[in-house]
XYZ file of C-alpha atoms in Angstrom:
68
model
C -0.042 -0.112 -0.003
C 1.494 3.201 -1.121
C 1.264 6.261 1.007
C 0.418 9.669 -0.493
C 1.672 12.767 0.209
C 0.480 14.722 2.714
C -1.149 18.161 1.810
C -1.982 20.773 4.301
C -5.794 21.161 4.971
C -7.097 24.137 2.256
C -7.803 27.469 3.752
C -11.297 27.349 2.678
C -11.731 24.315 4.747
C -10.741 25.857 7.865
C -12.748 28.648 7.433
C -16.155 26.660 6.996
C -14.890 24.887 10.330
C -14.290 28.000 11.936
C -17.712 29.269 11.116
C -19.518 25.994 12.290
C -17.797 26.173 15.349
C -18.932 29.683 16.006
C -22.317 28.838 15.032
C -21.954 25.834 17.333
C -20.962 28.144 20.231
C -24.182 31.105 19.495
C -26.422 27.727 19.733
C -24.957 26.673 23.069
C -25.281 30.117 24.290
C -28.991 30.213 23.452
C -29.712 26.742 24.709
C -28.353 28.009 28.042
C -30.231 30.838 27.869
C -33.561 28.760 27.238
C -32.773 26.689 29.911
C -32.514 29.156 32.170
C -35.663 31.127 31.252
C -37.571 27.723 32.050
C -35.938 27.249 35.105
C -37.247 31.135 36.583
C -40.529 30.375 35.042
C -40.758 26.824 36.942
C -39.698 28.465 40.014
C -42.202 31.141 39.572
C -45.054 28.770 38.819
C -44.120 26.743 41.922
C -43.783 29.820 44.285
C -46.749 30.759 46.509
C -48.443 33.596 45.083
C -47.783 36.751 46.962
C -50.836 39.255 47.222
C -50.159 42.902 46.996
C -51.793 44.989 49.947
C -54.272 46.673 47.626
C -55.693 43.320 46.639
C -55.891 42.146 50.238
C -57.979 45.388 50.971
C -60.140 45.104 48.050
C -60.834 41.548 48.809
C -61.798 42.478 52.339
C -64.303 45.184 51.105
C -65.827 42.908 48.088
C -66.067 39.772 50.477
C -69.485 38.365 50.758
C -70.503 37.656 54.586
C -73.354 35.249 55.474
C -76.580 37.500 56.666
C -77.471 36.609 60.808
């Protein structure tokens, strides 16, 4: 089996590789940001709801009470 001459990679191939690596890094950043947003939404949904003082007062003023 005869070995051929080794040649340096073409510059065009390297540019494509660098571009693909950059796109992969960008996709990784976007995936990380999406995961962070999902975590924040999950925490928000799991947390007990806190009402503002105005909501508490309005509920107290509009609550129906049984007649005696």
